[in-house]
Amino acid sequence: KNACLEYAQKHNIEVLEMFHDDGVSAKTIERAGLKELLKYCAQNSKKINCVIVYKIDRLSRNVNDYTGILASLYKLKIKFISTTETVDETPSGKLVGTIVASVAQFDNDVRSERIASCMHERIKQGVWCFKAPFGYLNARDGQNRAIITLDKERMPLIKMAFKKFAT
């Protein structure tokens, strides 16, 4: 936020609105703040000269989404600015932007792969890696490993539900 505001001030750009998705991954475009931004741009394109972001990977961590967002902005004649990367409408600026978006996607994909692999290994070791399903509670075993145990308070309800379902 501060970097974007400083950039705007340094370049005499009036900030009309600010959008953010606190704590939500840029892995998907299904984010409230991003949707609000794109809607705002579409409705106010005559008043908007540019969209400023801190880094491309804060906007999107998917190359197709990144290029789609850029295409939408360019169609509205809204310039895209990253405060930390040299991207613009020149051929080399477009290349840099696409490379940065590709690296962000690669990084995201590698992390996902590692996490899935680690979770699979932990499950093979008998460690529960997820939120306990209804009827169970997250707990720790004697070696402080994550496990699930029966939820004694809800167990009668689950038994009753299964009995009723079976009839």
Short mmCIF file of N, CA and C in Angstrom, two decimals:
data_model
loop_
_atom_site.label_atom_id
_atom_site.label_comp_id
_atom_site.label_asym_id
_atom_site.label_seq_id
_atom_site.Cartn_x
_atom_site.Cartn_y
_atom_site.Cartn_z
N LYS A 1 0.83 -1.19 0.00
CA LYS A 1 0.00 0.00 0.00
C LYS A 1 0.87 1.25 0.00
N ASN A 2 1.84 1.28 0.91
CA ASN A 2 2.70 2.46 1.02
C ASN A 2 3.51 2.69 -0.25
N ALA A 3 4.04 1.62 -0.83
CA ALA A 3 4.82 1.75 -2.06
C ALA A 3 3.97 2.31 -3.20
N CYS A 4 2.73 1.86 -3.28
CA CYS A 4 1.83 2.36 -4.34
C CYS A 4 1.49 3.83 -4.11
N LEU A 5 1.23 4.18 -2.87
CA LEU A 5 0.92 5.58 -2.56
C LEU A 5 2.13 6.49 -2.82
N GLU A 6 3.31 6.02 -2.44
CA GLU A 6 4.53 6.80 -2.69
C GLU A 6 4.77 6.98 -4.18
N TYR A 7 4.56 5.91 -4.95
CA TYR A 7 4.73 5.98 -6.40
C TYR A 7 3.76 7.02 -6.98
N ALA A 8 2.52 6.95 -6.56
CA ALA A 8 1.51 7.88 -7.06
C ALA A 8 1.89 9.32 -6.72
N GLN A 9 2.30 9.55 -5.49
CA GLN A 9 2.69 10.90 -5.07
C GLN A 9 3.89 11.39 -5.87
N LYS A 10 4.90 10.55 -6.03
CA LYS A 10 6.12 10.91 -6.75
C LYS A 10 5.84 11.25 -8.21
N HIS A 11 4.83 10.59 -8.80
CA HIS A 11 4.51 10.80 -10.21
C HIS A 11 3.25 11.66 -10.43
N ASN A 12 2.85 12.36 -9.36
CA ASN A 12 1.68 13.25 -9.42
C ASN A 12 0.44 12.55 -9.96
N ILE A 13 0.18 11.36 -9.45
CA ILE A 13 -1.01 10.59 -9.83
C ILE A 13 -2.00 10.67 -8.67
N GLU A 14 -3.20 11.12 -8.98
CA GLU A 14 -4.25 11.20 -7.97
C GLU A 14 -4.82 9.79 -7.73
N VAL A 15 -4.86 9.38 -6.48
CA VAL A 15 -5.41 8.07 -6.13
C VAL A 15 -6.91 8.24 -5.93
N LEU A 16 -7.69 7.58 -6.78
CA LEU A 16 -9.14 7.67 -6.70
C LEU A 16 -9.73 6.63 -5.75
N GLU A 17 -9.13 5.47 -5.75
CA GLU A 17 -9.67 4.35 -4.97
C GLU A 17 -8.54 3.36 -4.70
N MET A 18 -8.68 2.62 -3.59
CA MET A 18 -7.69 1.57 -3.29
C MET A 18 -8.42 0.25 -3.10
N PHE A 19 -7.82 -0.81 -3.61
CA PHE A 19 -8.41 -2.14 -3.52
C PHE A 19 -7.37 -3.10 -2.97
N HIS A 20 -7.81 -4.07 -2.19
CA HIS A 20 -6.87 -5.05 -1.64
C HIS A 20 -7.61 -6.33 -1.28
N ASP A 21 -6.86 -7.39 -1.20
CA ASP A 21 -7.35 -8.70 -0.78
C ASP A 21 -6.46 -9.20 0.34
N ASP A 22 -6.66 -8.69 1.54
CA ASP A 22 -5.81 -9.06 2.66
C ASP A 22 -5.92 -10.55 2.96
N GLY A 23 -4.77 -11.21 2.99
CA GLY A 23 -4.72 -12.61 3.38
C GLY A 23 -5.29 -13.59 2.38
N VAL A 24 -5.57 -13.14 1.15
CA VAL A 24 -6.11 -14.02 0.13
C VAL A 24 -5.05 -14.20 -0.96
N SER A 25 -4.80 -15.42 -1.34
CA SER A 25 -3.75 -15.71 -2.32
C SER A 25 -4.11 -15.16 -3.70
N ALA A 26 -3.10 -14.65 -4.39
CA ALA A 26 -3.28 -14.17 -5.76
C ALA A 26 -3.25 -15.32 -6.75
N LYS A 27 -3.35 -16.54 -6.22
CA LYS A 27 -3.36 -17.74 -7.06
C LYS A 27 -4.61 -17.78 -7.93
N THR A 28 -5.68 -17.13 -7.49
CA THR A 28 -6.94 -17.15 -8.21
C THR A 28 -7.45 -15.73 -8.45
N ILE A 29 -8.25 -15.58 -9.50
CA ILE A 29 -8.87 -14.26 -9.73
C ILE A 29 -10.20 -14.14 -9.00
N GLU A 30 -10.60 -15.21 -8.34
CA GLU A 30 -11.85 -15.21 -7.57
C GLU A 30 -11.62 -14.56 -6.21
N ARG A 31 -11.29 -13.26 -6.24
CA ARG A 31 -11.01 -12.50 -5.02
C ARG A 31 -11.87 -11.24 -5.04
N ALA A 32 -12.46 -10.95 -3.91
CA ALA A 32 -13.38 -9.81 -3.81
C ALA A 32 -12.72 -8.50 -4.22
N GLY A 33 -11.53 -8.22 -3.71
CA GLY A 33 -10.85 -6.97 -4.01
C GLY A 33 -10.53 -6.82 -5.49
N LEU A 34 -10.05 -7.89 -6.10
CA LEU A 34 -9.72 -7.85 -7.53
C LEU A 34 -10.98 -7.65 -8.36
N LYS A 35 -12.05 -8.35 -8.00
CA LYS A 35 -13.31 -8.18 -8.73
C LYS A 35 -13.83 -6.74 -8.62
N GLU A 36 -13.71 -6.17 -7.41
CA GLU A 36 -14.12 -4.77 -7.20
C GLU A 36 -13.28 -3.83 -8.07
N LEU A 37 -11.97 -4.08 -8.11
CA LEU A 37 -11.07 -3.26 -8.92
C LEU A 37 -11.48 -3.30 -10.39
N LEU A 38 -11.67 -4.49 -10.93
CA LEU A 38 -12.00 -4.62 -12.35
C LEU A 38 -13.37 -4.01 -12.66
N LYS A 39 -14.31 -4.18 -11.76
CA LYS A 39 -15.64 -3.58 -11.94
C LYS A 39 -15.54 -2.05 -11.90
N TYR A 40 -14.78 -1.54 -10.93
CA TYR A 40 -14.58 -0.10 -10.80
C TYR A 40 -13.93 0.47 -12.07
N CYS A 41 -12.94 -0.22 -12.59
CA CYS A 41 -12.26 0.22 -13.81
C CYS A 41 -13.24 0.26 -14.98
N ALA A 42 -14.05 -0.78 -15.11
CA ALA A 42 -15.01 -0.84 -16.22
C ALA A 42 -16.03 0.29 -16.12
N GLN A 43 -16.47 0.60 -14.92
CA GLN A 43 -17.49 1.63 -14.73
C GLN A 43 -16.94 3.05 -14.76
N ASN A 44 -15.65 3.21 -14.51
CA ASN A 44 -15.05 4.55 -14.40
C ASN A 44 -13.86 4.74 -15.32
N SER A 45 -13.82 4.01 -16.41
CA SER A 45 -12.62 4.02 -17.26
C SER A 45 -12.27 5.42 -17.79
N LYS A 46 -13.24 6.29 -17.93
CA LYS A 46 -12.98 7.65 -18.44
C LYS A 46 -12.17 8.49 -17.44
N LYS A 47 -12.29 8.18 -16.14
CA LYS A 47 -11.60 8.95 -15.11
C LYS A 47 -10.27 8.34 -14.69
N ILE A 48 -10.01 7.10 -15.14
CA ILE A 48 -8.84 6.37 -14.65
C ILE A 48 -7.75 6.33 -15.72
N ASN A 49 -6.55 6.73 -15.33
CA ASN A 49 -5.40 6.67 -16.24
C ASN A 49 -4.59 5.39 -16.05
N CYS A 50 -4.54 4.92 -14.80
CA CYS A 50 -3.68 3.77 -14.53
C CYS A 50 -4.14 3.00 -13.30
N VAL A 51 -3.64 1.78 -13.22
CA VAL A 51 -3.78 0.94 -12.03
C VAL A 51 -2.36 0.67 -11.55
N ILE A 52 -2.12 0.92 -10.28
CA ILE A 52 -0.79 0.74 -9.70
C ILE A 52 -0.83 -0.44 -8.74
N VAL A 53 0.13 -1.36 -8.91
CA VAL A 53 0.28 -2.48 -7.97
C VAL A 53 1.72 -2.48 -7.46
N TYR A 54 1.92 -3.11 -6.32
CA TYR A 54 3.26 -3.20 -5.76
C TYR A 54 4.12 -4.16 -6.59
N LYS A 55 3.59 -5.35 -6.84
CA LYS A 55 4.28 -6.37 -7.63
C LYS A 55 3.25 -7.14 -8.44
N ILE A 56 3.67 -7.66 -9.55
CA ILE A 56 2.77 -8.44 -10.39
C ILE A 56 2.21 -9.63 -9.62
N ASP A 57 3.03 -10.29 -8.80
CA ASP A 57 2.54 -11.47 -8.09
C ASP A 57 1.54 -11.14 -6.99
N ARG A 58 1.37 -9.86 -6.68
CA ARG A 58 0.31 -9.44 -5.76
C ARG A 58 -1.01 -9.31 -6.51
N LEU A 59 -0.92 -9.11 -7.83
CA LEU A 59 -2.11 -9.02 -8.68
C LEU A 59 -2.55 -10.41 -9.09
N SER A 60 -1.60 -11.21 -9.57
CA SER A 60 -1.91 -12.56 -10.03
C SER A 60 -0.68 -13.44 -10.00
N ARG A 61 -0.92 -14.71 -9.68
CA ARG A 61 0.15 -15.70 -9.70
C ARG A 61 -0.19 -16.76 -10.75
N ASN A 62 -0.86 -16.31 -11.80
CA ASN A 62 -1.25 -17.18 -12.90
C ASN A 62 -1.09 -16.38 -14.19
N VAL A 63 -0.31 -16.89 -15.13
CA VAL A 63 0.01 -16.15 -16.35
C VAL A 63 -1.25 -15.82 -17.15
N ASN A 64 -2.15 -16.79 -17.28
CA ASN A 64 -3.37 -16.54 -18.05
C ASN A 64 -4.23 -15.47 -17.41
N ASP A 65 -4.35 -15.50 -16.09
CA ASP A 65 -5.13 -14.47 -15.39
C ASP A 65 -4.47 -13.10 -15.55
N TYR A 66 -3.14 -13.07 -15.40
CA TYR A 66 -2.39 -11.81 -15.54
C TYR A 66 -2.62 -11.19 -16.92
N THR A 67 -2.45 -12.00 -17.96
CA THR A 67 -2.62 -11.45 -19.32
C THR A 67 -4.07 -11.06 -19.57
N GLY A 68 -5.01 -11.79 -18.98
CA GLY A 68 -6.43 -11.43 -19.11
C GLY A 68 -6.74 -10.10 -18.44
N ILE A 69 -6.19 -9.91 -17.25
CA ILE A 69 -6.40 -8.64 -16.53
C ILE A 69 -5.79 -7.49 -17.32
N LEU A 70 -4.56 -7.69 -17.82
CA LEU A 70 -3.91 -6.65 -18.62
C LEU A 70 -4.71 -6.33 -19.87
N ALA A 71 -5.21 -7.36 -20.54
CA ALA A 71 -6.00 -7.15 -21.75
C ALA A 71 -7.25 -6.32 -21.43
N SER A 72 -7.89 -6.62 -20.30
CA SER A 72 -9.07 -5.85 -19.88
C SER A 72 -8.72 -4.39 -19.64
N LEU A 73 -7.61 -4.16 -18.95
CA LEU A 73 -7.19 -2.78 -18.66
C LEU A 73 -6.81 -2.04 -19.94
N TYR A 74 -6.04 -2.69 -20.81
CA TYR A 74 -5.62 -2.04 -22.05
C TYR A 74 -6.83 -1.72 -22.94
N LYS A 75 -7.81 -2.59 -22.93
CA LYS A 75 -9.03 -2.36 -23.71
C LYS A 75 -9.75 -1.11 -23.21
N LEU A 76 -9.68 -0.87 -21.90
CA LEU A 76 -10.28 0.31 -21.29
C LEU A 76 -9.35 1.53 -21.36
N LYS A 77 -8.17 1.34 -21.99
CA LYS A 77 -7.15 2.39 -22.10
C LYS A 77 -6.63 2.82 -20.73
N ILE A 78 -6.49 1.83 -19.85
CA ILE A 78 -5.95 2.06 -18.50
C ILE A 78 -4.56 1.43 -18.45
N LYS A 79 -3.58 2.24 -18.11
CA LYS A 79 -2.19 1.78 -18.03
C LYS A 79 -1.99 0.95 -16.77
N PHE A 80 -1.15 -0.08 -16.87
CA PHE A 80 -0.81 -0.93 -15.74
C PHE A 80 0.59 -0.58 -15.26
N ILE A 81 0.74 -0.33 -13.96
CA ILE A 81 2.04 0.03 -13.39
C ILE A 81 2.35 -0.87 -12.21
N SER A 82 3.55 -1.42 -12.21
CA SER A 82 4.08 -2.14 -11.06
C SER A 82 5.18 -1.26 -10.47
N THR A 83 5.10 -1.02 -9.17
CA THR A 83 6.09 -0.12 -8.56
C THR A 83 7.47 -0.75 -8.47
N THR A 84 7.57 -2.07 -8.61
CA THR A 84 8.85 -2.75 -8.42
C THR A 84 9.38 -3.44 -9.67
N GLU A 85 8.61 -3.44 -10.75
CA GLU A 85 9.02 -4.12 -11.97
C GLU A 85 8.82 -3.19 -13.17
N THR A 86 9.69 -3.31 -14.14
CA THR A 86 9.60 -2.46 -15.33
C THR A 86 8.71 -3.13 -16.37
N VAL A 87 7.43 -2.84 -16.28
CA VAL A 87 6.48 -3.37 -17.26
C VAL A 87 5.76 -2.19 -17.90
N ASP A 88 5.59 -2.28 -19.19
CA ASP A 88 4.85 -1.26 -19.91
C ASP A 88 4.32 -1.87 -21.20
N GLU A 89 3.84 -1.03 -22.11
CA GLU A 89 3.21 -1.54 -23.34
C GLU A 89 4.21 -1.79 -24.46
N THR A 90 5.49 -1.60 -24.20
CA THR A 90 6.50 -1.89 -25.22
C THR A 90 6.68 -3.40 -25.32
N PRO A 91 7.22 -3.90 -26.41
CA PRO A 91 7.45 -5.34 -26.51
C PRO A 91 8.29 -5.89 -25.36
N SER A 92 9.37 -5.17 -24.99
CA SER A 92 10.21 -5.68 -23.88
C SER A 92 9.49 -5.56 -22.55
N GLY A 93 8.69 -4.52 -22.36
CA GLY A 93 7.91 -4.36 -21.13
C GLY A 93 6.88 -5.46 -20.98
N LYS A 94 6.23 -5.81 -22.09
CA LYS A 94 5.25 -6.92 -22.06
C LYS A 94 5.96 -8.24 -21.75
N LEU A 95 7.14 -8.44 -22.35
CA LEU A 95 7.91 -9.66 -22.11
C LEU A 95 8.29 -9.77 -20.64
N VAL A 96 8.79 -8.68 -20.07
CA VAL A 96 9.18 -8.69 -18.66
C VAL A 96 7.98 -9.03 -17.79
N GLY A 97 6.84 -8.42 -18.06
CA GLY A 97 5.64 -8.69 -17.28
C GLY A 97 5.23 -10.15 -17.36
N THR A 98 5.27 -10.71 -18.56
CA THR A 98 4.89 -12.11 -18.73
C THR A 98 5.88 -13.03 -18.05
N ILE A 99 7.16 -12.70 -18.12
CA ILE A 99 8.19 -13.51 -17.44
C ILE A 99 7.98 -13.47 -15.93
N VAL A 100 7.75 -12.28 -15.39
CA VAL A 100 7.53 -12.15 -13.95
C VAL A 100 6.29 -12.94 -13.53
N ALA A 101 5.21 -12.85 -14.31
CA ALA A 101 3.99 -13.60 -14.01
C ALA A 101 4.25 -15.11 -14.11
N SER A 102 5.06 -15.52 -15.09
CA SER A 102 5.40 -16.94 -15.24
C SER A 102 6.20 -17.45 -14.05
N VAL A 103 7.14 -16.66 -13.58
CA VAL A 103 7.95 -17.04 -12.42
C VAL A 103 7.06 -17.14 -11.18
N ALA A 104 6.13 -16.20 -11.03
CA ALA A 104 5.21 -16.25 -9.88
C ALA A 104 4.36 -17.52 -9.93
N GLN A 105 3.87 -17.87 -11.12
CA GLN A 105 3.07 -19.08 -11.26
C GLN A 105 3.93 -20.32 -10.98
N PHE A 106 5.14 -20.33 -11.52
CA PHE A 106 6.06 -21.45 -11.28
C PHE A 106 6.31 -21.63 -9.78
N ASP A 107 6.60 -20.54 -9.09
CA ASP A 107 6.86 -20.58 -7.66
C ASP A 107 5.64 -21.14 -6.92
N ASN A 108 4.46 -20.67 -7.29
CA ASN A 108 3.23 -21.13 -6.67
C ASN A 108 3.01 -22.62 -6.92
N ASP A 109 3.23 -23.05 -8.16
CA ASP A 109 3.05 -24.46 -8.51
C ASP A 109 4.03 -25.36 -7.77
N VAL A 110 5.28 -24.93 -7.65
CA VAL A 110 6.30 -25.72 -6.94
C VAL A 110 5.93 -25.83 -5.46
N ARG A 111 5.49 -24.74 -4.86
CA ARG A 111 5.09 -24.78 -3.44
C ARG A 111 3.92 -25.74 -3.25
N SER A 112 2.94 -25.66 -4.14
CA SER A 112 1.78 -26.56 -4.05
C SER A 112 2.21 -28.01 -4.16
N GLU A 113 3.12 -28.28 -5.07
CA GLU A 113 3.63 -29.64 -5.27
C GLU A 113 4.34 -30.13 -4.00
N ARG A 114 5.18 -29.28 -3.43
CA ARG A 114 5.90 -29.66 -2.21
C ARG A 114 4.95 -29.92 -1.05
N ILE A 115 3.98 -29.03 -0.90
CA ILE A 115 3.02 -29.18 0.21
C ILE A 115 2.24 -30.48 0.05
N ALA A 116 1.77 -30.77 -1.17
CA ALA A 116 1.02 -32.00 -1.41
C ALA A 116 1.89 -33.22 -1.11
N SER A 117 3.14 -33.18 -1.52
CA SER A 117 4.07 -34.29 -1.28
C SER A 117 4.30 -34.48 0.22
N CYS A 118 4.53 -33.39 0.93
CA CYS A 118 4.75 -33.47 2.38
C CYS A 118 3.51 -33.97 3.10
N MET A 119 2.34 -33.48 2.69
CA MET A 119 1.10 -33.93 3.33
C MET A 119 0.89 -35.42 3.08
N HIS A 120 1.17 -35.87 1.88
CA HIS A 120 1.02 -37.29 1.55
C HIS A 120 1.94 -38.14 2.44
N GLU A 121 3.16 -37.69 2.61
CA GLU A 121 4.12 -38.42 3.45
C GLU A 121 3.66 -38.42 4.91
N ARG A 122 3.18 -37.30 5.38
CA ARG A 122 2.72 -37.21 6.77
C ARG A 122 1.52 -38.14 7.00
N ILE A 123 0.63 -38.21 6.02
CA ILE A 123 -0.53 -39.10 6.13
C ILE A 123 -0.07 -40.55 6.20
N LYS A 124 0.93 -40.90 5.37
CA LYS A 124 1.48 -42.26 5.41
C LYS A 124 2.06 -42.59 6.79
N GLN A 125 2.53 -41.56 7.49
CA GLN A 125 3.09 -41.74 8.84
C GLN A 125 2.01 -41.76 9.91
N GLY A 126 0.75 -41.58 9.49
CA GLY A 126 -0.35 -41.60 10.46
C GLY A 126 -0.70 -40.25 11.03
N VAL A 127 -0.16 -39.19 10.48
CA VAL A 127 -0.44 -37.85 10.97
C VAL A 127 -1.63 -37.28 10.19
N TRP A 128 -2.57 -36.68 10.90
CA TRP A 128 -3.75 -36.08 10.26
C TRP A 128 -3.42 -34.63 9.91
N CYS A 129 -3.51 -34.27 8.63
CA CYS A 129 -3.07 -32.95 8.16
C CYS A 129 -4.22 -31.97 7.91
N PHE A 130 -5.42 -32.36 8.24
CA PHE A 130 -6.57 -31.53 7.87
C PHE A 130 -7.40 -31.19 9.10
N LYS A 131 -8.37 -30.32 8.91
CA LYS A 131 -9.32 -30.03 9.97
C LYS A 131 -10.13 -31.30 10.19
N ALA A 132 -10.36 -31.64 11.43
CA ALA A 132 -11.10 -32.85 11.75
C ALA A 132 -12.52 -32.77 11.18
N PRO A 133 -13.00 -33.87 10.59
CA PRO A 133 -14.37 -33.87 10.09
C PRO A 133 -15.36 -33.84 11.25
N PHE A 134 -16.61 -33.51 10.94
CA PHE A 134 -17.65 -33.45 11.97
C PHE A 134 -17.70 -34.80 12.69
N GLY A 135 -17.73 -34.77 14.00
CA GLY A 135 -17.75 -35.99 14.79
C GLY A 135 -16.40 -36.37 15.34
N TYR A 136 -15.37 -35.63 14.92
CA TYR A 136 -14.01 -35.87 15.39
C TYR A 136 -13.41 -34.55 15.86
N LEU A 137 -12.34 -34.65 16.61
CA LEU A 137 -11.63 -33.46 17.09
C LEU A 137 -10.16 -33.58 16.74
N ASN A 138 -9.54 -32.46 16.42
CA ASN A 138 -8.09 -32.45 16.23
C ASN A 138 -7.44 -32.61 17.59
N ALA A 139 -6.40 -33.43 17.64
CA ALA A 139 -5.71 -33.70 18.90
C ALA A 139 -4.25 -34.01 18.60
N ARG A 140 -3.50 -34.32 19.63
CA ARG A 140 -2.08 -34.70 19.52
C ARG A 140 -1.88 -36.04 20.21
N ASP A 141 -1.02 -36.87 19.62
CA ASP A 141 -0.72 -38.15 20.27
C ASP A 141 0.44 -37.96 21.25
N GLY A 142 0.93 -39.07 21.81
CA GLY A 142 2.01 -39.01 22.80
C GLY A 142 3.31 -38.44 22.26
N GLN A 143 3.49 -38.49 20.93
CA GLN A 143 4.69 -37.93 20.32
C GLN A 143 4.43 -36.53 19.74
N ASN A 144 3.32 -35.94 20.12
CA ASN A 144 2.91 -34.59 19.70
C ASN A 144 2.62 -34.50 18.20
N ARG A 145 2.20 -35.63 17.61
CA ARG A 145 1.81 -35.63 16.19
C ARG A 145 0.32 -35.34 16.10
N ALA A 146 -0.08 -34.67 15.05
CA ALA A 146 -1.49 -34.34 14.85
C ALA A 146 -2.28 -35.59 14.50
N ILE A 147 -3.34 -35.81 15.25
CA ILE A 147 -4.24 -36.94 15.00
C ILE A 147 -5.68 -36.45 15.15
N ILE A 148 -6.64 -37.33 14.89
CA ILE A 148 -8.03 -36.99 15.20
C ILE A 148 -8.55 -38.02 16.20
N THR A 149 -9.45 -37.56 17.05
CA THR A 149 -10.09 -38.43 18.03
C THR A 149 -11.59 -38.24 17.92
N LEU A 150 -12.32 -39.20 18.47
CA LEU A 150 -13.78 -39.10 18.45
C LEU A 150 -14.24 -37.93 19.30
N ASP A 151 -15.25 -37.24 18.82
CA ASP A 151 -15.88 -36.16 19.57
C ASP A 151 -17.00 -36.79 20.38
N LYS A 152 -16.72 -37.09 21.63
CA LYS A 152 -17.67 -37.82 22.47
C LYS A 152 -18.99 -37.07 22.63
N GLU A 153 -18.97 -35.76 22.55
CA GLU A 153 -20.18 -34.95 22.69
C GLU A 153 -21.11 -35.11 21.47
N ARG A 154 -20.53 -35.17 20.29
CA ARG A 154 -21.33 -35.26 19.07
C ARG A 154 -21.54 -36.69 18.57
N MET A 155 -20.78 -37.63 19.10
CA MET A 155 -20.84 -39.01 18.61
C MET A 155 -22.26 -39.59 18.67
N PRO A 156 -23.03 -39.39 19.74
CA PRO A 156 -24.39 -39.93 19.75
C PRO A 156 -25.25 -39.38 18.61
N LEU A 157 -25.04 -38.13 18.26
CA LEU A 157 -25.80 -37.53 17.15
C LEU A 157 -25.43 -38.19 15.82
N ILE A 158 -24.16 -38.46 15.63
CA ILE A 158 -23.72 -39.08 14.38
C ILE A 158 -24.24 -40.51 14.29
N LYS A 159 -24.19 -41.25 15.40
CA LYS A 159 -24.73 -42.62 15.40
C LYS A 159 -26.22 -42.60 15.06
N MET A 160 -26.95 -41.68 15.67
CA MET A 160 -28.39 -41.56 15.40
C MET A 160 -28.63 -41.23 13.93
N ALA A 161 -27.83 -40.31 13.36
CA ALA A 161 -28.00 -39.93 11.96
C ALA A 161 -27.76 -41.12 11.04
N PHE A 162 -26.73 -41.91 11.31
CA PHE A 162 -26.46 -43.09 10.48
C PHE A 162 -27.55 -44.14 10.62
N LYS A 163 -28.05 -44.34 11.84
CA LYS A 163 -29.13 -45.31 12.04
C LYS A 163 -30.38 -44.87 11.29
N LYS A 164 -30.71 -43.58 11.38
CA LYS A 164 -31.90 -43.07 10.68
C LYS A 164 -31.71 -43.17 9.17
N PHE A 165 -30.53 -42.87 8.70
CA PHE A 165 -30.24 -42.96 7.26
C PHE A 165 -30.37 -44.40 6.78
N ALA A 166 -29.92 -45.35 7.61
CA ALA A 166 -29.96 -46.77 7.23
C ALA A 166 -31.39 -47.30 7.15
N THR A 167 -32.32 -46.64 7.84
CA THR A 167 -33.71 -47.09 7.78
C THR A 167 -34.44 -46.37 6.66
#
